[in-house]
């Protein structure tokens, strides 16, 4: 059998559920922007079908879909260079998702740590969609034969599952059809932590707004949140080793590095021995300088929702051009008759 040669193609997605945090920006959006024009075809998705794995108020879902699209655009996703669309407009995601539900094994799903974390003791009360969602995520990626998937650290296990699904499909049907996708998880700030507890991930849904930076926060709020961020009494160390067992300190250093396109090592080199009273304002200034133009542009874009919808519709058309032939071929491989 000849090895299939796959174009270098990036696919990634974010759920439109609630606000966007600095974690989404550094762990995902900023890196999506950076991968444009680097020799990849880039496809970025607002994964609205994933959002409804937990209840979403319909009006809020529409708002969050447009706001996430505005965030992508304001951060530098170019809708000409990249394909930008929302998942539910390309039916092939659901169709391939079903096939992958029949490829993935229940035992594989049982190992997904994110489901266990989200479901907690209430697993029986969760939607079947939340349990099955990694198979839909695999469909999102493989529907485009994507070779590279930039994500934050929390999604690594799901991209590995995508590889298992591709491999099992290829083996079961004796084909070399789906590529074995690479997760791209590199650089600082792949796991941005909660500002009040450095052992927890920064997330949209947390008890207190003080524990996260939202992409729409104004300058004063950003400054206040960093000023009040938990730290320890030690100054900044002279090497990365000195951040060991200091999760809050490490987090602030990594955020600085991520925002300023530098390594954590070079941040340490610049701020060796600095007190938090010096570092935190510098970090707040940097965050405001990077995020303010983005939130201002997002607000402008949100004034014209019809234009956002038009862009998503156009993106979906382009996405279908790639997805539909791949789905048709998959149906043929599986043995579905088409008249
Ligand atoms: P979600 O908001 O859960 O749909 O996540 C969308 C993307 O943002 C995924 O690639 C996540 O890995 C990334 N992401 C979310 N929260 C964080 C975080 N605290 N640190 C780094 N990346 C994150
Ligand atoms: N599951 C991802 C998250 O919760 C979002 C997502 C859905 C995704 N489909 C994807 C990410 C495909 C990368 C590629 O963050």
Short mmCIF file of C-alpha atoms and ligand atoms in Angstrom, two decimals:
data_model
loop_
_atom_site.label_atom_id
_atom_site.label_comp_id
_atom_site.label_asym_id
_atom_site.label_seq_id
_atom_site.Cartn_x
_atom_site.Cartn_y
_atom_site.Cartn_z
CA UNK A 1 0.00 0.00 0.00
CA UNK A 2 1.32 3.46 -0.79
CA UNK A 3 1.57 5.98 2.02
CA UNK A 4 -0.97 8.73 1.64
CA UNK A 5 0.68 12.14 1.52
CA UNK A 6 -1.22 14.76 3.48
CA UNK A 7 -1.02 18.53 3.09
CA UNK A 8 0.18 20.31 6.22
CA UNK A 9 -3.14 21.43 7.53
CA UNK A 10 -4.04 22.94 10.89
CA UNK A 11 -7.46 22.54 12.48
CA UNK A 12 -8.49 23.81 15.87
CA UNK A 13 -11.61 24.93 17.66
CA UNK A 14 -12.94 26.68 20.72
CA UNK A 15 -16.34 26.29 22.35
CA UNK A 16 -18.61 29.33 22.38
CA UNK A 17 -19.71 28.87 25.96
CA UNK A 18 -19.40 31.90 28.17
CA UNK A 19 -16.61 34.44 28.09
CA UNK A 20 -13.06 34.02 26.84
CA UNK A 21 -10.12 34.05 29.19
CA UNK A 22 -6.43 34.79 28.95
CA UNK A 23 -6.06 30.98 28.97
CA UNK A 24 -8.02 30.72 25.72
CA UNK A 25 -5.97 33.57 24.27
CA UNK A 26 -2.49 32.28 25.15
CA UNK A 27 -3.26 28.55 24.97
CA UNK A 28 -5.23 28.76 21.74
CA UNK A 29 -6.17 31.93 19.83
CA UNK A 30 -2.76 33.62 19.81
CA UNK A 31 -1.14 30.42 18.60
CA UNK A 32 -3.78 29.99 15.89
CA UNK A 33 -2.82 33.45 14.66
CA UNK A 34 0.89 32.62 14.79
CA UNK A 35 0.40 29.49 12.67
CA UNK A 36 -1.09 31.43 9.76
CA UNK A 37 1.34 31.84 6.90
CA UNK A 38 3.78 29.28 8.33
CA UNK A 39 3.35 26.79 5.52
CA UNK A 40 0.04 25.43 6.80
CA UNK A 41 -3.48 25.64 5.54
CA UNK A 42 -5.32 26.91 8.60
CA UNK A 43 -8.91 26.07 9.57
CA UNK A 44 -10.40 27.53 12.74
CA UNK A 45 -13.78 26.67 14.10
CA UNK A 46 -16.32 27.92 16.59
CA UNK A 47 -17.43 24.54 17.88
CA UNK A 48 -21.04 25.32 18.76
CA UNK A 49 -22.06 21.65 18.67
CA UNK A 50 -19.57 20.98 21.46
CA UNK A 51 -20.97 23.87 23.49
CA UNK A 52 -24.39 22.22 23.81
CA UNK A 53 -22.94 19.15 25.53
CA UNK A 54 -23.92 21.20 28.57
CA UNK A 55 -27.08 23.32 28.54
CA UNK A 56 -26.76 26.65 26.70
CA UNK A 57 -29.38 29.34 26.64
CA UNK A 58 -30.06 29.74 22.88
CA UNK A 59 -29.79 33.54 22.83
CA UNK A 60 -26.55 33.36 24.81
CA UNK A 61 -25.18 30.68 22.48
CA UNK A 62 -25.72 32.97 19.50
CA UNK A 63 -24.05 35.83 21.33
CA UNK A 64 -21.10 33.67 22.41
CA UNK A 65 -20.67 32.35 18.84
CA UNK A 66 -20.44 35.88 17.45
CA UNK A 67 -18.24 37.07 20.29
CA UNK A 68 -15.78 34.21 19.82
CA UNK A 69 -15.70 34.94 16.09
CA UNK A 70 -15.00 38.59 16.92
CA UNK A 71 -12.19 37.48 19.24
CA UNK A 72 -10.61 35.38 16.51
CA UNK A 73 -10.81 38.27 14.04
CA UNK A 74 -9.67 40.94 16.51
CA UNK A 75 -6.70 38.79 17.52
CA UNK A 76 -5.52 38.54 13.93
CA UNK A 77 -7.20 35.57 12.26
CA UNK A 78 -7.50 36.65 8.64
CA UNK A 79 -10.73 35.22 7.19
CA UNK A 80 -9.20 35.16 3.72
CA UNK A 81 -6.04 33.36 4.68
CA UNK A 82 -7.71 31.00 7.14
CA UNK A 83 -11.07 29.26 6.96
CA UNK A 84 -13.14 30.55 9.89
CA UNK A 85 -16.62 29.11 10.51
CA UNK A 86 -18.98 27.63 13.05
CA UNK A 87 -19.26 23.88 13.22
CA UNK A 88 -23.04 23.46 13.00
CA UNK A 89 -23.08 24.96 9.49
CA UNK A 90 -21.08 22.02 8.17
CA UNK A 91 -23.26 18.95 8.66
CA UNK A 92 -20.41 16.60 7.81
CA UNK A 93 -19.03 17.08 11.37
CA UNK A 94 -22.08 15.33 12.83
CA UNK A 95 -22.05 12.69 10.12
CA UNK A 96 -18.41 11.72 10.58
CA UNK A 97 -18.93 12.03 14.34
CA UNK A 98 -21.48 9.22 14.15
CA UNK A 99 -19.09 6.96 12.30
CA UNK A 100 -16.43 7.64 14.93
CA UNK A 101 -18.92 6.84 17.68
CA UNK A 102 -18.93 3.41 16.09
CA UNK A 103 -15.13 3.23 15.89
CA UNK A 104 -14.24 4.49 19.38
CA UNK A 105 -14.60 2.04 22.28
CA UNK A 106 -16.47 2.72 25.51
CA UNK A 107 -13.29 1.80 27.39
CA UNK A 108 -11.40 4.59 25.61
CA UNK A 109 -14.04 7.13 26.59
CA UNK A 110 -13.92 5.92 30.18
CA UNK A 111 -10.30 6.99 30.35
CA UNK A 112 -10.96 10.63 29.40
CA UNK A 113 -9.94 12.67 32.42
CA UNK A 114 -11.82 15.78 31.32
CA UNK A 115 -15.15 13.95 31.42
CA UNK A 116 -14.35 12.63 34.87
CA UNK A 117 -13.45 16.13 36.06
CA UNK A 118 -16.49 17.77 34.54
CA UNK A 119 -18.96 15.08 35.53
CA UNK A 120 -17.61 14.57 39.03
CA UNK A 121 -19.90 12.40 41.09
CA UNK A 122 -22.83 13.20 38.78
CA UNK A 123 -21.74 11.22 35.72
CA UNK A 124 -25.18 9.67 35.31
CA UNK A 125 -26.81 13.08 35.03
CA UNK A 126 -24.52 14.31 32.24
CA UNK A 127 -25.61 14.36 28.61
CA UNK A 128 -24.57 11.46 26.42
CA UNK A 129 -23.04 14.14 24.18
CA UNK A 130 -20.59 15.23 26.89
CA UNK A 131 -19.39 11.64 27.23
CA UNK A 132 -19.12 11.10 23.47
CA UNK A 133 -17.70 14.50 22.61
CA UNK A 134 -14.08 13.40 22.05
CA UNK A 135 -15.35 11.32 19.08
CA UNK A 136 -16.95 14.45 17.61
CA UNK A 137 -13.70 16.31 18.22
CA UNK A 138 -11.86 13.57 16.31
CA UNK A 139 -14.37 14.07 13.49
CA UNK A 140 -13.74 17.84 13.50
CA UNK A 141 -10.05 17.23 12.97
CA UNK A 142 -10.11 14.24 10.62
CA UNK A 143 -12.88 15.61 8.40
CA UNK A 144 -10.20 17.94 7.04
CA UNK A 145 -7.37 15.41 7.24
CA UNK A 146 -5.72 17.91 9.56
CA UNK A 147 -2.12 17.05 10.37
CA UNK A 148 -1.52 19.56 13.19
CA UNK A 149 -3.80 20.61 16.03
CA UNK A 150 -2.70 23.49 18.26
CA UNK A 151 -4.39 23.21 21.66
CA UNK A 152 -3.73 23.90 25.31
CA UNK A 153 -2.36 21.17 27.52
CA UNK A 154 -5.83 20.11 28.69
CA UNK A 155 -6.75 18.84 25.21
CA UNK A 156 -3.74 16.59 24.71
CA UNK A 157 -5.60 13.43 25.68
CA UNK A 158 -8.36 14.18 23.18
CA UNK A 159 -5.89 14.62 20.33
CA UNK A 160 -4.30 11.30 21.33
CA UNK A 161 -7.75 9.72 21.16
CA UNK A 162 -8.12 11.23 17.68
CA UNK A 163 -4.94 9.39 16.69
CA UNK A 164 -6.32 6.14 18.11
CA UNK A 165 -9.57 6.59 16.20
CA UNK A 166 -7.72 7.31 12.93
CA UNK A 167 -5.52 4.27 13.44
CA UNK A 168 -8.39 1.94 14.28
CA UNK A 169 -10.44 3.16 11.33
CA UNK A 170 -7.49 2.66 8.98
CA UNK A 171 -6.83 -0.83 10.41
CA UNK A 172 -10.46 -1.96 10.51
CA UNK A 173 -11.04 -1.02 6.88
CA UNK A 174 -7.56 -1.83 5.60
CA UNK A 175 -6.94 1.67 4.29
CA UNK A 176 -4.43 4.44 4.82
CA UNK A 177 -7.00 7.19 4.75
CA UNK A 178 -6.95 9.28 7.91
CA UNK A 179 -3.68 10.94 8.92
CA UNK A 180 -2.19 10.49 12.37
CA UNK A 181 -2.56 14.02 13.70
CA UNK A 182 0.09 15.78 15.78
CA UNK A 183 -0.98 17.82 18.79
CA UNK A 184 0.95 21.11 18.86
CA UNK A 185 1.47 22.05 22.49
CA UNK A 186 4.59 24.11 22.79
CA UNK A 187 5.75 27.37 24.25
CA UNK A 188 5.04 28.99 27.60
CA UNK A 189 1.54 29.37 29.01
CA UNK A 190 0.08 26.19 27.53
CA UNK A 191 -1.69 25.86 30.85
CA UNK A 192 -2.62 29.24 32.28
CA UNK A 193 -3.56 28.84 35.92
CA UNK A 194 -6.13 30.43 38.18
CA UNK A 195 -4.83 33.73 39.66
CA UNK A 196 -6.02 32.83 43.17
CA UNK A 197 -4.94 29.18 43.16
CA UNK A 198 -1.99 28.22 40.98
CA UNK A 199 -2.87 24.53 41.12
CA UNK A 200 -6.13 25.03 39.20
CA UNK A 201 -6.58 25.87 35.53
CA UNK A 202 -7.87 29.34 34.66
CA UNK A 203 -11.35 28.72 33.26
CA UNK A 204 -14.42 30.62 32.12
CA UNK A 205 -16.49 28.99 34.79
CA UNK A 206 -14.97 29.60 38.18
CA UNK A 207 -16.45 30.93 41.38
CA UNK A 208 -14.80 34.32 41.34
CA UNK A 209 -14.08 36.69 38.48
CA UNK A 210 -10.86 37.67 40.28
CA UNK A 211 -9.33 34.29 39.45
CA UNK A 212 -9.27 34.90 35.70
CA UNK A 213 -8.52 37.60 33.15
CA UNK A 214 -11.31 37.89 30.57
CA UNK A 215 -10.47 39.03 27.07
CA UNK A 216 -13.07 41.76 27.49
CA UNK A 217 -11.76 43.12 30.84
CA UNK A 218 -10.85 46.81 30.81
CA UNK A 219 -7.41 48.12 31.74
CA UNK A 220 -8.27 48.89 35.38
CA UNK A 221 -9.77 45.48 35.94
CA UNK A 222 -6.74 43.75 34.43
CA UNK A 223 -4.38 45.79 36.63
CA UNK A 224 -6.44 45.09 39.74
CA UNK A 225 -6.61 41.35 39.08
CA UNK A 226 -2.85 41.07 38.65
CA UNK A 227 -2.22 43.26 41.70
CA UNK A 228 -4.39 40.96 43.80
CA UNK A 229 -3.13 37.74 42.23
CA UNK A 230 -1.84 35.28 44.79
CA UNK A 231 1.96 35.03 45.02
CA UNK A 232 4.47 33.96 47.64
CA UNK A 233 6.85 36.05 49.76
CA UNK A 234 9.97 35.19 47.73
CA UNK A 235 11.27 37.50 44.99
CA UNK A 236 11.71 36.22 41.44
CA UNK A 237 14.44 33.56 41.32
CA UNK A 238 17.57 33.53 39.16
CA UNK A 239 16.66 30.36 37.28
CA UNK A 240 13.63 28.34 36.21
CA UNK A 241 14.46 25.79 38.89
CA UNK A 242 13.66 28.46 41.44
CA UNK A 243 10.01 28.34 40.33
CA UNK A 244 9.66 24.73 41.35
CA UNK A 245 6.83 24.24 43.84
CA UNK A 246 5.81 27.88 43.34
CA UNK A 247 2.78 27.43 41.06
CA UNK A 248 1.51 31.02 41.36
CA UNK A 249 4.95 32.52 40.68
CA UNK A 250 5.51 30.21 37.75
CA UNK A 251 2.11 31.08 36.32
CA UNK A 252 2.76 34.85 36.33
CA UNK A 253 6.17 34.36 34.73
CA UNK A 254 4.68 32.14 32.02
CA UNK A 255 1.88 34.59 31.33
CA UNK A 256 4.44 37.35 30.89
CA UNK A 257 6.47 35.13 28.56
CA UNK A 258 3.42 34.14 26.52
CA UNK A 259 2.20 37.69 26.10
CA UNK A 260 5.62 39.02 25.16
CA UNK A 261 6.66 36.17 22.81
CA UNK A 262 9.61 35.21 24.94
CA UNK A 263 10.68 32.18 26.95
CA UNK A 264 10.14 31.89 30.69
CA UNK A 265 13.95 31.73 31.00
CA UNK A 266 14.38 35.15 29.46
CA UNK A 267 11.70 36.64 31.70
CA UNK A 268 13.61 35.28 34.71
CA UNK A 269 16.87 36.65 33.32
CA UNK A 270 15.29 40.09 33.04
CA UNK A 271 13.63 40.08 36.46
CA UNK A 272 16.03 38.10 38.66
CA UNK A 273 15.57 39.22 42.26
CA UNK A 274 12.61 41.50 41.47
CA UNK A 275 9.87 41.80 44.08
CA UNK A 276 6.25 41.20 43.13
CA UNK A 277 5.57 44.88 43.70
CA UNK A 278 7.76 45.52 40.67
CA UNK A 279 6.85 42.52 38.52
CA UNK A 280 3.07 42.64 38.86
CA UNK A 281 2.66 46.20 37.51
CA UNK A 282 4.99 45.37 34.62
CA UNK A 283 2.88 42.31 33.87
CA UNK A 284 -0.35 44.31 34.12
CA UNK A 285 1.02 46.97 31.71
CA UNK A 286 2.05 44.29 29.25
CA UNK A 287 -1.32 42.54 29.45
CA UNK A 288 -3.18 45.80 28.94
CA UNK A 289 -0.97 46.73 25.99
CA UNK A 290 -1.66 43.38 24.32
CA UNK A 291 -5.32 42.86 25.23
CA UNK A 292 -6.81 46.36 25.04
CA UNK A 293 -6.55 46.75 21.27
CA UNK A 294 -8.12 43.31 20.90
CA UNK A 295 -11.06 44.00 23.18
CA UNK A 296 -11.62 47.39 21.53
CA UNK A 297 -11.70 45.74 18.10
CA UNK A 298 -14.01 42.99 19.40
CA UNK A 299 -16.48 45.62 20.61
CA UNK A 300 -16.41 47.29 17.18
CA UNK A 301 -17.01 44.00 15.38
CA UNK A 302 -19.88 43.15 17.72
CA UNK A 303 -21.65 46.29 16.52
CA UNK A 304 -22.21 44.58 13.18
CA UNK A 305 -23.39 41.02 13.90
CA UNK A 306 -24.74 40.61 10.35
CA UNK A 307 -21.20 40.99 9.00
CA UNK A 308 -19.93 38.37 11.45
CA UNK A 309 -22.69 35.98 10.35
CA UNK A 310 -21.83 36.63 6.72
CA UNK A 311 -18.16 35.80 7.35
CA UNK A 312 -19.11 32.58 9.16
CA UNK A 313 -21.40 31.58 6.29
CA UNK A 314 -18.64 32.17 3.76
CA UNK A 315 -16.16 30.24 5.92
CA UNK A 316 -18.62 27.34 6.17
CA UNK A 317 -18.91 27.18 2.39
CA UNK A 318 -15.14 26.91 2.06
CA UNK A 319 -15.02 24.32 4.85
CA UNK A 320 -17.66 22.19 3.09
CA UNK A 321 -15.57 22.15 -0.08
CA UNK A 322 -12.85 20.29 1.81
CA UNK A 323 -15.07 18.28 4.15
CA UNK A 324 -17.67 16.87 1.77
CA UNK A 325 -15.33 14.89 -0.49
CA UNK A 326 -13.60 13.44 2.56
CA UNK A 327 -16.94 12.42 4.07
CA UNK A 328 -18.08 10.91 0.74
CA UNK A 329 -14.92 8.84 0.56
CA UNK A 330 -15.37 7.75 4.18
CA UNK A 331 -18.96 6.63 3.45
CA UNK A 332 -17.69 4.62 0.53
CA UNK A 333 -14.96 2.99 2.64
CA UNK A 334 -17.54 2.11 5.32
CA UNK A 335 -19.83 0.54 2.72
CA UNK A 336 -22.69 3.01 2.52
CA UNK A 337 -24.44 2.93 -0.84
CA UNK A 338 -25.03 6.26 -2.53
CA UNK A 339 -27.31 6.57 -5.51
P1 LIG B 1 -12.40 25.75 25.64
O1 LIG B 1 -12.64 27.12 26.12
O2 LIG B 1 -12.47 24.73 26.72
O3 LIG B 1 -13.20 25.40 24.42
O4 LIG B 1 -10.89 25.73 25.18
C1 LIG B 1 -10.49 26.25 23.97
C2 LIG B 1 -9.00 26.22 23.82
O5 LIG B 1 -8.40 27.06 24.81
C3 LIG B 1 -8.37 24.84 23.96
O6 LIG B 1 -7.31 24.71 23.03
C4 LIG B 1 -7.84 24.86 25.35
O7 LIG B 1 -6.74 23.99 25.49
C5 LIG B 1 -7.42 26.31 25.52
N1 LIG B 1 -7.46 26.71 26.92
C6 LIG B 1 -8.57 26.86 27.70
N2 LIG B 1 -8.22 27.21 28.96
C7 LIG B 1 -6.86 27.25 28.98
C8 LIG B 1 -5.89 27.55 29.99
N3 LIG B 1 -6.24 27.89 31.24
N4 LIG B 1 -4.58 27.51 29.64
C9 LIG B 1 -4.20 27.21 28.38
N5 LIG B 1 -5.07 26.91 27.39
C10 LIG B 1 -6.37 26.93 27.67
N1 LIG B 2 -12.59 20.05 22.88
C1 LIG B 2 -11.94 21.31 22.71
C2 LIG B 2 -12.03 22.10 24.03
O1 LIG B 2 -12.84 21.83 24.86
C3 LIG B 2 -12.55 22.13 21.62
C4 LIG B 2 -12.49 21.41 20.32
C5 LIG B 2 -13.52 20.79 19.68
C6 LIG B 2 -11.34 21.23 19.51
N2 LIG B 2 -13.08 20.26 18.51
C7 LIG B 2 -11.76 20.51 18.37
C8 LIG B 2 -10.00 21.63 19.63
C9 LIG B 2 -10.87 20.14 17.38
C10 LIG B 2 -9.13 21.24 18.63
C11 LIG B 2 -9.54 20.52 17.51
O2 LIG B 2 -11.25 22.98 24.20
#
